[in-house]
Tab-separated table of C-alpha atoms in Angstrom:
chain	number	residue	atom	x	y	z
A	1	UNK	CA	-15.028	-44.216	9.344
A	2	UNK	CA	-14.692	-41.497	6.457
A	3	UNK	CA	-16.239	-38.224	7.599
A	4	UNK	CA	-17.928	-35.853	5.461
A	5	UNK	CA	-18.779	-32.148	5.407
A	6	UNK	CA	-21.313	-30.125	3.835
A	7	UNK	CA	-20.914	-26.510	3.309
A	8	UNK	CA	-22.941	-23.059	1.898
A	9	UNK	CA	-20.843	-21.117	-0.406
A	10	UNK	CA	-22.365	-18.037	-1.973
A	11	UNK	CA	-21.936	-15.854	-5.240
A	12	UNK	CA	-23.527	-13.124	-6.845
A	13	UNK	CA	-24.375	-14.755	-10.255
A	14	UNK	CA	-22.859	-11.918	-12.521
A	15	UNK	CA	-19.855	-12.589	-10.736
A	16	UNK	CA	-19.365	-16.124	-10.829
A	17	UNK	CA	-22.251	-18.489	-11.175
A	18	UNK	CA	-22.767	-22.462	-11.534
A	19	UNK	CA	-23.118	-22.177	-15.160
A	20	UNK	CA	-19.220	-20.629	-14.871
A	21	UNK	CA	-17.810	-23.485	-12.835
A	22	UNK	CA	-19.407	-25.458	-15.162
A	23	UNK	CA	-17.847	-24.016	-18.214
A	24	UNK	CA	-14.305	-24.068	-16.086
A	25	UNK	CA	-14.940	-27.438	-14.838
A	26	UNK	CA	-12.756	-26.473	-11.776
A	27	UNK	CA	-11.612	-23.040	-9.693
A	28	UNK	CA	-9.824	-21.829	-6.635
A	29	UNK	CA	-12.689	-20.568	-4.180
A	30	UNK	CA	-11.646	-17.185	-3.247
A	31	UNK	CA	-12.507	-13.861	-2.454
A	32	UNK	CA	-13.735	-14.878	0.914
A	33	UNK	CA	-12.060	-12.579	3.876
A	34	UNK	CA	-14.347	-12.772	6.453
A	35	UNK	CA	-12.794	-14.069	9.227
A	36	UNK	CA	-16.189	-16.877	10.149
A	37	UNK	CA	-16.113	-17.830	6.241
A	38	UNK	CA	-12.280	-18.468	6.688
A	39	UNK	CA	-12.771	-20.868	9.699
A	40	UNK	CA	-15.413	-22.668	8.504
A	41	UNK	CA	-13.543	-22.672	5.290
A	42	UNK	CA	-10.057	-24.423	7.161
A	43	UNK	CA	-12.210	-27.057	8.095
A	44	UNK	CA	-13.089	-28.022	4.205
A	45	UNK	CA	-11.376	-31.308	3.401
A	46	UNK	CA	-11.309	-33.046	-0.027
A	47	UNK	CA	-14.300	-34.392	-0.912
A	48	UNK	CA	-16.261	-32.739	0.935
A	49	UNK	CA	-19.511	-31.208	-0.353
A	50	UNK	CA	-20.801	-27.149	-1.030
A	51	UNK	CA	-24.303	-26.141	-1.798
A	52	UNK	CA	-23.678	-23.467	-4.304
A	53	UNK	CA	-25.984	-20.500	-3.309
A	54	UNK	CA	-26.867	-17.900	-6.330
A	55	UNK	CA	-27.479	-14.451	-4.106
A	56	UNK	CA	-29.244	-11.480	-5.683
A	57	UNK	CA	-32.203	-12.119	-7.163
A	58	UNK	CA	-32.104	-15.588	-7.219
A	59	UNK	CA	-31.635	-16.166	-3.605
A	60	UNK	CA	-31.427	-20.046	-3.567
A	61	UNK	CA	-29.457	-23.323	-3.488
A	62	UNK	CA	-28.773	-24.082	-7.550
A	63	UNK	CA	-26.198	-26.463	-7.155
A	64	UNK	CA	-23.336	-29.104	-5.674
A	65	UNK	CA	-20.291	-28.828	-5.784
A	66	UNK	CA	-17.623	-30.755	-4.598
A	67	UNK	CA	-14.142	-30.028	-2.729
A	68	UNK	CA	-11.290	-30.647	-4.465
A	69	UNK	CA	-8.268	-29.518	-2.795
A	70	UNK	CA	-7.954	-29.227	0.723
A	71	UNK	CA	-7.530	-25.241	1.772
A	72	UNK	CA	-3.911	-23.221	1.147
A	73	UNK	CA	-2.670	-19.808	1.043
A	74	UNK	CA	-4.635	-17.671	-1.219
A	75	UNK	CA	-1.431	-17.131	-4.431
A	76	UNK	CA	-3.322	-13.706	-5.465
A	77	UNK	CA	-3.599	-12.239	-1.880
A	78	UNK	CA	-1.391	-9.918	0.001
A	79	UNK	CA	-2.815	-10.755	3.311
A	80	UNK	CA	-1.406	-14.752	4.800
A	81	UNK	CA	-4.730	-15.211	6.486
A	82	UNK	CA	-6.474	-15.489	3.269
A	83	UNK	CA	-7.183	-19.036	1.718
A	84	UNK	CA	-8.922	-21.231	-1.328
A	85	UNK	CA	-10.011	-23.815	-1.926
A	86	UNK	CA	-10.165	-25.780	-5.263
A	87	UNK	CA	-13.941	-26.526	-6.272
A	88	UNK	CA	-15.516	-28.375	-8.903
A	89	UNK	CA	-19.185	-28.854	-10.162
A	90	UNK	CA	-21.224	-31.707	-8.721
A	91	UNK	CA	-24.708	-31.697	-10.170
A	92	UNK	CA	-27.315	-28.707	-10.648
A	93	UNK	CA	-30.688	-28.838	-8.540
């Protein structure tokens, strides 16, 4: 039986929002150093699921997306704990 997760990942809109991931289609998931985020985040599997939460004023759920890449070393990070993922966009609530 195929098993799969749902996750919360969150972003200040000006930052990155939906509408950017939808423009790129597909990015690495980063940023995230917290050391809960980054277990929860080795668990992530391809094709696995992510509410995308807007923070800031918007405070709520806008979006899907989908897992893409199961995690790895973060390439623009000095530090080895830190890791992406590779997300794309699923469909906008």
């Amino acid at each position: 039986m195929c098993r799969m997760n749902y996750f919360l990942i969150k972003t200040e809109p000006e930052v990155y929002s939906y509408g950017d991931l939808v423009k790129d289609k597909r990015t690495a998931w980063s940023g995230v150093a917290a050391a809960p985020a980054l277990m929860h985040m080795r668990t992530m599997r391809k094709g696995d699921l992510a509410f995308f939460y807007h923070t800031g004023k918007e405070k709520q759920i806008v979006a899907v997306a989908k897992i893409v890449s199961d995690p790895y070393p973060d390439p623009t990070a000095k530090d080895d704990r830190l890791i992406v993922v590779d997300i794309q966009p699923l469909e906008h609530l």
